Structures are given as C-alpha cells and as structure tokens.
Short mmCIF file of C-alpha atoms in Angstrom, two decimals:
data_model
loop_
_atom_site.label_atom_id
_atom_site.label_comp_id
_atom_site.label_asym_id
_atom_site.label_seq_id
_atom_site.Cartn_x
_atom_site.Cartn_y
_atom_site.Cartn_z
CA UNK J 51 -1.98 -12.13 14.39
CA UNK J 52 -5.65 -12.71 14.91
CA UNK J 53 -7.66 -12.03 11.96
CA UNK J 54 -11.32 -13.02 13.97
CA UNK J 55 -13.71 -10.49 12.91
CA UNK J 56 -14.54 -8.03 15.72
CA UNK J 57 -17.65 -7.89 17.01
CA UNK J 58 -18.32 -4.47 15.39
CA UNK J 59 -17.56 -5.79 12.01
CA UNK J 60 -19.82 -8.76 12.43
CA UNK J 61 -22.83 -6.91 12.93
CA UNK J 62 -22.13 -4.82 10.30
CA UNK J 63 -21.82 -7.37 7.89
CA UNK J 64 -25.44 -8.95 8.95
CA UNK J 65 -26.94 -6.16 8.42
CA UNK J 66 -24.80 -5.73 4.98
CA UNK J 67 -25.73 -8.99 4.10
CA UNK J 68 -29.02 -8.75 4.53
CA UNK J 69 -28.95 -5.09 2.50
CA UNK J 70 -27.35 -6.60 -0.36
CA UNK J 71 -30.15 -9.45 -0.23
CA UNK J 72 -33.04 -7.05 -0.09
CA UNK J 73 -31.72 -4.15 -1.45
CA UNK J 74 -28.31 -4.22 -4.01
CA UNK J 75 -28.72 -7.46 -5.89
CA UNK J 76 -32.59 -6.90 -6.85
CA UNK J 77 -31.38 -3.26 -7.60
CA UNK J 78 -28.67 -4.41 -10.05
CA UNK J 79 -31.12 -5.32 -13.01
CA UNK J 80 -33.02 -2.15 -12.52
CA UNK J 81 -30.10 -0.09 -12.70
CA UNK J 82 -28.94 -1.32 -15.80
CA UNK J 83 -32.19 -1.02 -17.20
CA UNK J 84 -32.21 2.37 -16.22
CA UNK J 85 -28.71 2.94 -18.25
CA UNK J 86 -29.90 1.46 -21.19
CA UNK J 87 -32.76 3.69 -21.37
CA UNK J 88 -31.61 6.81 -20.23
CA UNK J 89 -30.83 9.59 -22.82
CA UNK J 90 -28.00 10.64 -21.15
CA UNK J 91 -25.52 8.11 -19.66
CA UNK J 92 -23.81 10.46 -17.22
CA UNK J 93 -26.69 11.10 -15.14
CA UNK J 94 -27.00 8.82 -12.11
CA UNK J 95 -29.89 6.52 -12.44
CA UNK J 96 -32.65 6.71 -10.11
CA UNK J 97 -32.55 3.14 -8.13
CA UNK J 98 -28.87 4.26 -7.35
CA UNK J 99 -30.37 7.39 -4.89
CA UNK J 100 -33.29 5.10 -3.85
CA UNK J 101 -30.31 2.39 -2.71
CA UNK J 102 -28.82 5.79 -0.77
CA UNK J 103 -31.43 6.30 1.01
CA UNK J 104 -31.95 2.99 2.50
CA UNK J 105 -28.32 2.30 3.39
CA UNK J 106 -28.66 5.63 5.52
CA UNK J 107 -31.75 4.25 7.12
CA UNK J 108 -30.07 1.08 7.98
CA UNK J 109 -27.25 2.93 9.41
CA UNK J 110 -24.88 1.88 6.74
CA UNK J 111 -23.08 4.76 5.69
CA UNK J 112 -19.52 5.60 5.65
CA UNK J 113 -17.43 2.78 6.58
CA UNK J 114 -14.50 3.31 5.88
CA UNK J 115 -12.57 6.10 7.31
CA UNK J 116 -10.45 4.75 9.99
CA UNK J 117 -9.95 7.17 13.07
CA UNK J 118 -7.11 9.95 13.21
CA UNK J 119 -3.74 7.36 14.56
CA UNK J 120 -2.97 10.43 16.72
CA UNK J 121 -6.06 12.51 17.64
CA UNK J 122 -8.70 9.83 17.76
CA UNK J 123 -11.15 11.82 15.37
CA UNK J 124 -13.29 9.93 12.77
CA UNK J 125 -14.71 13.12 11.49
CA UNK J 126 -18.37 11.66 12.23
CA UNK J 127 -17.93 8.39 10.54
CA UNK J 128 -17.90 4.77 12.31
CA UNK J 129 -13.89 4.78 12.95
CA UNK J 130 -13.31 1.02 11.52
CA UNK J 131 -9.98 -0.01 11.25
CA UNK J 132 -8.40 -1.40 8.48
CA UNK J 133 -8.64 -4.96 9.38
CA UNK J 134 -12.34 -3.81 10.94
CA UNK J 135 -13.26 -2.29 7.57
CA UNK J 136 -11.44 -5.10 5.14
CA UNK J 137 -14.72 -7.87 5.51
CA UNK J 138 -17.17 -5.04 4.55
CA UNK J 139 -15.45 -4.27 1.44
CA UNK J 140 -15.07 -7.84 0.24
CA UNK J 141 -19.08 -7.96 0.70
CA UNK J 142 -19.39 -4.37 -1.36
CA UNK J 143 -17.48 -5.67 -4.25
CA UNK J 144 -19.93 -8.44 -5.51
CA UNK J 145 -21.64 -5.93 -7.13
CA UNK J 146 -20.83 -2.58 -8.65
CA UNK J 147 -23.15 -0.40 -7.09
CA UNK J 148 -22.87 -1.35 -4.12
CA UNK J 149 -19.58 1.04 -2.94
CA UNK J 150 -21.34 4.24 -3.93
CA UNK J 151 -24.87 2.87 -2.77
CA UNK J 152 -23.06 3.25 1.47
CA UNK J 153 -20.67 6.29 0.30
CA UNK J 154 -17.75 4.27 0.59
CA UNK J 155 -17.10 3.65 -3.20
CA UNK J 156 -13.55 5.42 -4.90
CA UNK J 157 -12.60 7.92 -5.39
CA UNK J 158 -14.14 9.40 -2.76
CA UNK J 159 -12.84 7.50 0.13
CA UNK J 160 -9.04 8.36 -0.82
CA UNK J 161 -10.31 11.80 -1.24
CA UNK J 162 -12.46 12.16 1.92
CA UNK J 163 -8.97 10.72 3.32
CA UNK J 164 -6.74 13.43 2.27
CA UNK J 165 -9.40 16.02 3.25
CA UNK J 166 -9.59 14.28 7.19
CA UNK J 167 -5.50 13.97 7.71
CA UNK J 168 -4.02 16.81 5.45
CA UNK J 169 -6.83 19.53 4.59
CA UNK J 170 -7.64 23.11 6.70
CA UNK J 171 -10.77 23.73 8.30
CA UNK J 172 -11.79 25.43 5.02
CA UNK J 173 -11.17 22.46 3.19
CA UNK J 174 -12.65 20.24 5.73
CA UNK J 175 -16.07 22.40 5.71
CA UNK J 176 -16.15 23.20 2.23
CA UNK J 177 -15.30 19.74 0.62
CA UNK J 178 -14.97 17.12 2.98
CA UNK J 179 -18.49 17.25 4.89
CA UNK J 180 -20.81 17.72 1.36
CA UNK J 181 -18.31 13.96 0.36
CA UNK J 182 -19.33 12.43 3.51
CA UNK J 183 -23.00 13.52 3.03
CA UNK J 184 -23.09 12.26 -0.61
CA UNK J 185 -24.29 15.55 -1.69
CA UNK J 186 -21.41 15.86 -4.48
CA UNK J 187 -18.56 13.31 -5.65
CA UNK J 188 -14.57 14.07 -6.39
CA UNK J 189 -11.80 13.31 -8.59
CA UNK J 190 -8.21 12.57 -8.31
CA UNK J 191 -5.77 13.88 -11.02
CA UNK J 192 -2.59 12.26 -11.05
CA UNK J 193 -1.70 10.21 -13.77
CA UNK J 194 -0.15 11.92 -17.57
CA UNK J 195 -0.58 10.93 -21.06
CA UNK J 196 2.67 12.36 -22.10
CA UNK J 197 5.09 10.74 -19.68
CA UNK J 198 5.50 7.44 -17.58
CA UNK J 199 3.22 8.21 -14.63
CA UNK J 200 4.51 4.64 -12.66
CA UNK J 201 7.06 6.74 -11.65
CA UNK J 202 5.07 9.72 -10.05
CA UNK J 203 8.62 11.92 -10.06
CA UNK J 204 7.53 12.13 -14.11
CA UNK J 205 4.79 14.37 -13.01
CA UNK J 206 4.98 17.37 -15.44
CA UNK J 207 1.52 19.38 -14.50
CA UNK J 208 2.74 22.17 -13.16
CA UNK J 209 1.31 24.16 -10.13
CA UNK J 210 3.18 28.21 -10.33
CA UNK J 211 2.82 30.59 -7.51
CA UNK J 212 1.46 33.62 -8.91
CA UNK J 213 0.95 36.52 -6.13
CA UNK J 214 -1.79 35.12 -4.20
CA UNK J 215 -2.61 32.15 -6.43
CA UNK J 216 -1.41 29.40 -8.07
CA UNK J 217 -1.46 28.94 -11.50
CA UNK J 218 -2.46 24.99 -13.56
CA UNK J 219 -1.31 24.22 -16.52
CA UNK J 220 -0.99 20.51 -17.88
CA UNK J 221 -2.58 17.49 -19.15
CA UNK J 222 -3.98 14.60 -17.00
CA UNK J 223 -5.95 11.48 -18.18
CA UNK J 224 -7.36 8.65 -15.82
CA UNK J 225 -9.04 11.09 -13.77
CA UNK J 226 -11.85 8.83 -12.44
CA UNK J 227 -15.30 10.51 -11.47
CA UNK J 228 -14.97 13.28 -13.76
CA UNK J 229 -17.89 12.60 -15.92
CA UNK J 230 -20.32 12.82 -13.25
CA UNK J 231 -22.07 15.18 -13.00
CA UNK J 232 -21.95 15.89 -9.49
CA UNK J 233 -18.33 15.93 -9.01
CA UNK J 234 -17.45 19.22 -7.05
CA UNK J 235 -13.59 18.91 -6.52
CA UNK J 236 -10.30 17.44 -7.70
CA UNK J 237 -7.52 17.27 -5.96
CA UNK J 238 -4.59 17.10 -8.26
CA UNK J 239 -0.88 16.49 -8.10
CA UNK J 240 1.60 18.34 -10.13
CA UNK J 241 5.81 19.81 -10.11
CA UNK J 242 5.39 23.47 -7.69
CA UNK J 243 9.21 23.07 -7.81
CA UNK J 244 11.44 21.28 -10.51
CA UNK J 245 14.34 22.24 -8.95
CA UNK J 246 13.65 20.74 -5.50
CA UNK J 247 14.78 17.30 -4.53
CA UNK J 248 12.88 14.51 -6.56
CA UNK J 249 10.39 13.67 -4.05
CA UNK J 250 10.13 17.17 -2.82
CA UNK J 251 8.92 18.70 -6.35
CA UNK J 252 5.27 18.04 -6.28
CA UNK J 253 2.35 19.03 -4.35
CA UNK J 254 -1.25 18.17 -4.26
CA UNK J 255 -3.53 21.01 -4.46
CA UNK J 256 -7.64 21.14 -4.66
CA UNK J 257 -9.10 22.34 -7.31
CA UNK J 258 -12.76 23.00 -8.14
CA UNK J 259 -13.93 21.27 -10.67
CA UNK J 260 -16.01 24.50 -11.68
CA UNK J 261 -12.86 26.60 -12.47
CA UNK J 262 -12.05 28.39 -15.48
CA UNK J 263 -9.74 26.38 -17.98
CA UNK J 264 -11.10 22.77 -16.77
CA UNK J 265 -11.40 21.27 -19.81
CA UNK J 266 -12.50 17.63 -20.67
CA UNK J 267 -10.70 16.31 -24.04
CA UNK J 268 -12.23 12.57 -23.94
CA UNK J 269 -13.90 10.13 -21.80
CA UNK J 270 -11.70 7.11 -21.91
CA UNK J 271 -13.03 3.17 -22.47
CA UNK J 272 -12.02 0.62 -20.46
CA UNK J 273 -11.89 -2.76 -22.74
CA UNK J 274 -15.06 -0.57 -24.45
CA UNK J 275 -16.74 0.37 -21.45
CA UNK J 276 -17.52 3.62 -21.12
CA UNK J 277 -18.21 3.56 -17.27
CA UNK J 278 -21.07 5.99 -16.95
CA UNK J 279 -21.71 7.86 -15.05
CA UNK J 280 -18.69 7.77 -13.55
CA UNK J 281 -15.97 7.64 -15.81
CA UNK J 282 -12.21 8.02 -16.56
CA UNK J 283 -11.25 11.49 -18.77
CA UNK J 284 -8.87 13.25 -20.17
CA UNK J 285 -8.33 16.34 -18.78
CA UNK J 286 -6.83 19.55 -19.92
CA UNK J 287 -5.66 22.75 -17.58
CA UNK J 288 -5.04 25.71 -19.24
CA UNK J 289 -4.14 28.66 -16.98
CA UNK J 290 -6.38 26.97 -14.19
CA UNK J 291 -6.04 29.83 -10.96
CA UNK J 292 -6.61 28.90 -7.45
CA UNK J 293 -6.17 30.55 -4.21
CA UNK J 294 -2.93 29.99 -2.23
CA UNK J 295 -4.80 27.91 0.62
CA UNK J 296 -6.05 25.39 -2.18
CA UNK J 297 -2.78 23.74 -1.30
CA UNK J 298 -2.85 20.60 0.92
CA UNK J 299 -0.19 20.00 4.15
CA UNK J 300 2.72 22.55 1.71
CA UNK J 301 4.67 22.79 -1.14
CA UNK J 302 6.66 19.73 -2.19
CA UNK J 303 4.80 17.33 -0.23
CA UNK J 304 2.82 16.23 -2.51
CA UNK J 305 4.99 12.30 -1.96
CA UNK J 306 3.87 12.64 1.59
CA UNK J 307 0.07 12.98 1.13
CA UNK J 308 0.16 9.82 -1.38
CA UNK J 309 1.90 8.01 0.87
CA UNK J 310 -1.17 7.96 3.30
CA UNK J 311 -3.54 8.15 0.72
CA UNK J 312 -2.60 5.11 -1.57
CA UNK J 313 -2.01 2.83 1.02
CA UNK J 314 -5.78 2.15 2.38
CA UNK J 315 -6.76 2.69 -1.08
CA UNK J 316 -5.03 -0.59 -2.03
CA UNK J 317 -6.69 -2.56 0.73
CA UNK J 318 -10.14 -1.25 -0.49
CA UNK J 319 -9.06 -2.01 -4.31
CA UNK J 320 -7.92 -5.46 -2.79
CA UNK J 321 -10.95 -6.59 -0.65
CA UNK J 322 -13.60 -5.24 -3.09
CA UNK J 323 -11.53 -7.80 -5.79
CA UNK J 324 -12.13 -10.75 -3.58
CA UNK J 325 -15.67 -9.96 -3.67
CA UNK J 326 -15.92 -10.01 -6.85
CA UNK J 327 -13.63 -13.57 -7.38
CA UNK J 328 -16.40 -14.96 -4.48
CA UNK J 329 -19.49 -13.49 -6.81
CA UNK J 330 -17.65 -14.82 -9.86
CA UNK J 331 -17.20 -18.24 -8.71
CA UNK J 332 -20.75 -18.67 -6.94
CA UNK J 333 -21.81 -18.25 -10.79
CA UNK J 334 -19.85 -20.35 -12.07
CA UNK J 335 -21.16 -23.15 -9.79
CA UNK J 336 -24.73 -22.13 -10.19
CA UNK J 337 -24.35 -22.20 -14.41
CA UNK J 338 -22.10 -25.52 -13.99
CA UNK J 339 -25.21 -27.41 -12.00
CA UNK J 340 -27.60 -25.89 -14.08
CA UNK J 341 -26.03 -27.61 -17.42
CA UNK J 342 -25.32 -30.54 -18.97
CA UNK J 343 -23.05 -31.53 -21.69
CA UNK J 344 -21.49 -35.43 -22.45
CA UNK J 345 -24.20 -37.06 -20.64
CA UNK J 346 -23.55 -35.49 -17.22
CA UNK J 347 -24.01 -32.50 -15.33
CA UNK J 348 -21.00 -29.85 -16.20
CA UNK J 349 -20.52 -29.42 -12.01
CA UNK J 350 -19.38 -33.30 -12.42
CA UNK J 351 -16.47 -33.04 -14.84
CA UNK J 352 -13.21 -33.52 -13.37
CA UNK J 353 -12.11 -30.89 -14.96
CA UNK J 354 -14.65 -28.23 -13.53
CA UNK J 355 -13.92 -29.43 -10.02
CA UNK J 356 -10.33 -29.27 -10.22
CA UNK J 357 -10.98 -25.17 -11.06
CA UNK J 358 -13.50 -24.90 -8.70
CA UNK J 359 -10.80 -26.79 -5.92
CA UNK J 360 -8.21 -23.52 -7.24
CA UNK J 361 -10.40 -20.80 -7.31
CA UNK J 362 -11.07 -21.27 -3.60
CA UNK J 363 -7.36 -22.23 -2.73
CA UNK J 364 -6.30 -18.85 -4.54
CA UNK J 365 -9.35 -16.57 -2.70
CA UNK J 366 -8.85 -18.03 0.45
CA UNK J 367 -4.84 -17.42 -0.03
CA UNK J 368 -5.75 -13.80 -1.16
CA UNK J 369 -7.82 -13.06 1.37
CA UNK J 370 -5.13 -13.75 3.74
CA UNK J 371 -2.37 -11.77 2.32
CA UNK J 372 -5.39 -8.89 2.58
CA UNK J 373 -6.17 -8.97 6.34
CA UNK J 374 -2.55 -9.42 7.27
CA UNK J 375 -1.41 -5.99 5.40
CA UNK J 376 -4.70 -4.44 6.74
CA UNK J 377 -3.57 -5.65 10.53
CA UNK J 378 0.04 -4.36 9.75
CA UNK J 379 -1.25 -1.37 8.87
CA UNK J 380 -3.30 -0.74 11.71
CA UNK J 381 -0.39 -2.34 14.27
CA UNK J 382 2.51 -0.04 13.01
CA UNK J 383 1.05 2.06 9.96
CA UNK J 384 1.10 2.54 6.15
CA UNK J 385 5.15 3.01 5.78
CA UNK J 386 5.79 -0.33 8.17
CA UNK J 387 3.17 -2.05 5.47
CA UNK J 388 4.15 -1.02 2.57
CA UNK J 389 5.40 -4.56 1.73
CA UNK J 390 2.60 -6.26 2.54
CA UNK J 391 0.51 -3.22 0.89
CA UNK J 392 2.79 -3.61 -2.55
CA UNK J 393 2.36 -7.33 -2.27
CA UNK J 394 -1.75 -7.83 -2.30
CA UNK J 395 -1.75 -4.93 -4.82
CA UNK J 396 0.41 -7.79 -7.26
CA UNK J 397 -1.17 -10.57 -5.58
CA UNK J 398 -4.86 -10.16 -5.52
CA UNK J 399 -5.51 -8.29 -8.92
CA UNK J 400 -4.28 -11.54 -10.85
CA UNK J 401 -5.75 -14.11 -8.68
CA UNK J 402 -9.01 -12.20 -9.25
CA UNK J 403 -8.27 -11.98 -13.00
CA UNK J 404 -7.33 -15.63 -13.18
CA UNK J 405 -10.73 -17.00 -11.23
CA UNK J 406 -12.63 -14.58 -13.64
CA UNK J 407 -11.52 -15.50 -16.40
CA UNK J 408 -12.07 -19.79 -15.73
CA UNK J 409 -15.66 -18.81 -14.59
CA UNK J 410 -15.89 -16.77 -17.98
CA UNK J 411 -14.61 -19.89 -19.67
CA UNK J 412 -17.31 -22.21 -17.34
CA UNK J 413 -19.98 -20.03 -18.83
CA UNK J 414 -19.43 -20.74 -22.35
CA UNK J 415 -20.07 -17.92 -25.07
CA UNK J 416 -22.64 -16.15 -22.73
CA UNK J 417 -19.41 -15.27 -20.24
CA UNK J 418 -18.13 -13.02 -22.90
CA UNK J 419 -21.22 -11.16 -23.60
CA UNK J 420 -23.84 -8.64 -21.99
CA UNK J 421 -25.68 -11.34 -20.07
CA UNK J 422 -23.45 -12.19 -17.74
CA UNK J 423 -20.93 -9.33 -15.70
CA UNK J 424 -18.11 -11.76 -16.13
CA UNK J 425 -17.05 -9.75 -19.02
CA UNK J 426 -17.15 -6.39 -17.00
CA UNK J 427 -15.44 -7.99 -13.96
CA UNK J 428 -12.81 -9.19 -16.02
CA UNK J 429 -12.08 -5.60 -17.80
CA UNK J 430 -11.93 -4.37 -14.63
CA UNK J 431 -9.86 -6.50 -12.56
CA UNK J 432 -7.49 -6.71 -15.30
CA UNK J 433 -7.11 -3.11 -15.76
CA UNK J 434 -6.68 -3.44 -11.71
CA UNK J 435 -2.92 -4.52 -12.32
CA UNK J 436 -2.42 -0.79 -13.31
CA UNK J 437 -4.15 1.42 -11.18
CA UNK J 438 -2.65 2.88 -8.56
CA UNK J 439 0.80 1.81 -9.89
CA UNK J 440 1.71 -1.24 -12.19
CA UNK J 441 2.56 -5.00 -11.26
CA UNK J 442 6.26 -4.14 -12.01
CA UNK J 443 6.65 -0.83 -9.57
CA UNK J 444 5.04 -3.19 -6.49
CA UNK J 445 7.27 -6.29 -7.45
CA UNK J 446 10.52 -4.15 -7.45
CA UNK J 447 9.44 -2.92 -4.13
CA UNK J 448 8.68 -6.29 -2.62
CA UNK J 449 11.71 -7.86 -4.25
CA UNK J 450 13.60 -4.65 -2.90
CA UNK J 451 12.48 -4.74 0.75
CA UNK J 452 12.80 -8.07 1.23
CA UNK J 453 16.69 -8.34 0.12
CA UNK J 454 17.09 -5.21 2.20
CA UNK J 455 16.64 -7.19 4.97
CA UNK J 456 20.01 -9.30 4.32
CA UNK J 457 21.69 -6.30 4.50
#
C-alpha cells in the first residue's frame, strides 16, 4: 500500500488550500451573519452562491465522483479515485460550507452516485446533470420512525405497482436536504415485495419532490440545531404516484443499489470528520497560547500537552484506517472493503467526537456556546455514530468478518 498523494490530488489541494484561505474561512462569518438575519432560514444565504461561483472559476467543482470501474465514464466530472478524492474531503470538512460551496457536499454526492451507476438516460438527463450543475439539490429517504431502520430489511414504505405506476405510501424521517428549497428529487427506498426474499423486498425508486401527497410533518433538531437550510424532516407519503421507469436498476434491488451507494459515502462522512478533528484541535492550540491561568500560559500545562500529544496520535491513526479502506476500495471494490468501510465508520466518528469534545473542554465555557463551532462540531460528529447505520451494526460486521476468516 502506498498512500503518497498523487500528483493530481496535490494540485488540487493547493489550489483548495488556497480557496479555503481566500475564499471559505472569511466566508464563514458572513454566512452566519446572513442566517441570523434572514427572515426565512431555509433560503440559502447569499455568500454561499457567491462561494459557487468562485470554486467554478477556480476549476474546483465536482470532486468526487470516481469513474465508472467498468466503462471508464466520469459523467463530466474529474474521475478521482477514492484514495485520490479522500485528502480533498479532509480539507472540505474544516468548515461547513465548504462541501456544498465545490458541489461535492451530501446528499448529493450519494445521489449523483446512484443516478451515474444505476439510473436510465431519462434519469441521467433529467436529474443527474441539473445535481452536477448545482442548479437544484436531492434527498435520500430511507430511514422510519416506526420501526428499527439499522436493519434496512424493517423497511415498511411501501412502493405498489399500479398499471403503469407505482403507488407511495409510508412514513420516513431523517430525510436530509428536504427543507431546501431547491431540492428537486428524492430517491427513496421502500418493500415493492414483502413476500420476496429479505434482501430482495425493497427497491429504490425516484421520486419528485414536487409530487402530489409529499408531505413534510416536522423539521427535526439535531442537539437543537435546526440545520437550515438544509435540514433533516419528517416526511409523509400518502398515495404518492410515479411512473413505472421512476424505478432504479429493478424491483427488489433496492440492497444492491445501497451497497454501492453507502460505501463511498462512508469514506466522505469519514475524511470530512478528520477535517473537522484537525480544525478542532488547531483551536484548541490557538485559545491554549492565547491564555493564561496559574501563572503560566494554558499551552504549558502538562495536562494540555498530554491531550494535545492524543489528539494527534488518534487523527493521524484515523486518517490511516481512512486511506487504507479508500485504497481497498479502489484495488478490489466496495464488497472486498466492506470491513475496512464498517471499521472507519466505528472508528473515526468517536475519535472525532473524543478530540472535540477535549478541545470543547480546552476552551472553557465559550466551547459550549455560539462563539465557538465546537458545540456544532460536536452535535454533529456525535450524531455521526448513527448515520448511515449505528456503531453496533458496523462492529457486528467487523467482529463477523474477521472470525469468518478462521473458518
């Protein structure tokens, strides 16, 4: 294994460097400005299309679709590999904006995924070109109030062939992206057949998100925030109709489709963490030099340089575990991986909680509050260790490939 950055991947991250320098990080204060004064929270602020714009003219825009394995095709976009792609979105994740600012923020990329491997030329034209323009935003629809969605064979939603339709009806909450306003399509799973084999019952079908019976129940909070303009809702679908070719790849393979989509989603998840443990611990430093308590500088406690000495132990160590399940996926593809995959998706979302959480406690009082995005970053990263399945489903799997192997 040779995790050396290519030479692709270092330019790109000079030049994304140097656009978070000039561009993202003065942009952050603006665009919470911008929230606080808007008079409606769900419309994307200004300095957000602005930030857009440049990353386009800097050639920094979409990033992370990796070419076809079979056909070659990168469906216009730069063709990074995993391991190419895994640097850039460690940068993107110090700061929030930043994924959406160069198109490459979730759910999208999942989405624009499924669209490239599994969708028709319909969907391709209709859906999957506007998402790589960043003329409109998606949804994914997955995950139920009313049953245990870690286990996606719970999955009641149901999708009914009806002539030359099918027919929606269920509940789904967690459906990031649905409170913005631009958000043209969802592509949802749910049962087409409960009398199939388990893993053979459910299908993923798009849906637009102007159909008749869409309806929003709630916009969830995330430890109180409210994450607009994005947002996570509730969603109800009450006789929802769509034509038959709405359906991706076929009935009943619905297990299939995840299976490619989830597992570069991880690695993104993953890498974007580490950026955020790197951001959270270069502020930690910064406030620990900057005060004193005791009689000497708080940078010069034991005690603050023994965290300081794990936090970068524990990132480096992440890091790691992130390139090598990016370079397995690449070298023999998202099944092969799916160790590695389940094990930075345990790994990394608690190391990143964990060096939050000290540089919270390194920041006093302020850490907790508005001031400081400690408090944000540490919602979010701790919420992390559910999405896209819980600590427990990816430590069974680990614990259950690995004793395979002694068999």
């Amino acid at each position: 294994m040779d995790f050396e950055y290519s030479d692709r991947s270092k330019a790109l991250l000079e030049k994304l460097n140097k656009f978070m320098d000039e561009v993202i990080y003065p942009a952050e204060p603006v665009y919470e400005e911008q929230m606080e004064k808007a008079k409606d929270r769900w419309q994307l602020p200004p300095v957000l299309e602005q930030c857009k714009a440049e990353a386009k003219k800097r050639g920094l825009w979409n990033m992370f679709l990796p070419a076809d394995r079979e056909t070659g095709d990168t469906h216009g976009t730069m063709g990074l590999s995993n391991l190419e792609y895994a640097p850039i979105c460690e940068v993107l994740g110090r700061a929030s904006i930043a994924s959406e600012a160069v198109n490459c923020s979730a759910p999208d990329t999942g989405n624009m995924e499924v669209f490239a491997r599994y969708g028709t030329k319909e969907h391709k034209e209709k859906w999957l070109k506007p998402l790589l323009n960043g003329e409109i935003r998606s949804c994914f629809a997955m995950t139920e109030p009313a049953v245990a969605s870690s286990d996606a064979r719970n999955v009641e939603c149901r999708i009914e062939s009806d002539g030359n339709d099918y027919v929606i009806n269920g509940r789904k909450w967690w459906s990031s992206g649905m409170g913005d306003p631009r958000c043209a399509v969802i592509i949802l799973m749910g049962k087409s057949d409960p009398n199939a084999p388990a893993y053979r019952q459910q299908s993923m079908i798009v849906v637009p998100r102007d159909a008749k019976g869409i309806k929003i129940v709630k916009m969830l909070h995330v430890f109180g925030y409210d994450d607009a303009p994005h947002g996570h809702a509730e969603v109800v679908y009450d006789n929802v109709r769509v034509p038959k070719s709405a359906i991706l790849l076929g009935e009943g393979r619905g297990f299939e489709i995840a299976q490619g989509r989830l597992g570069p989603g991880r690695i993104h998840h993953c890498m974007r963490a580490i950026g955020v443990a790197e951001r959270a611990l270069e502020m930690a430093i910064k406030r620990a030099k900057s005060r004193v308590a005791f009689g000497q500088r708080i940078s010069e406690m034991g005690v603050t340089k023994a965290h300081v000495a794990d936090m970068r132990m524990e990132i480096d160590m992440a890091r790691l575990l992130v390139l090598k399940a990016a370079w397995a996926m690449d070298k023999f593809g998202n099944k092969e991986a799916r160790q590695q995959i389940a094990m930075i998706k345990v790994a990394v979302p608690n190391i990143t909680s964990k060096v939050v959480d000290r540089c919270l406690q390194l920041h006093g009082a302020g850490g907790v509050s508005q001031v400081f995005k400690l408090a944000s970053m540490y919602a979010h990263q701790r919420t992390l260790r559910l999405a896209d399945g819980p600590d427990e489903v990816h430590r069974d799997q680990v614990g259950r490939l690995e004793i395979a192997k002694y068999n």
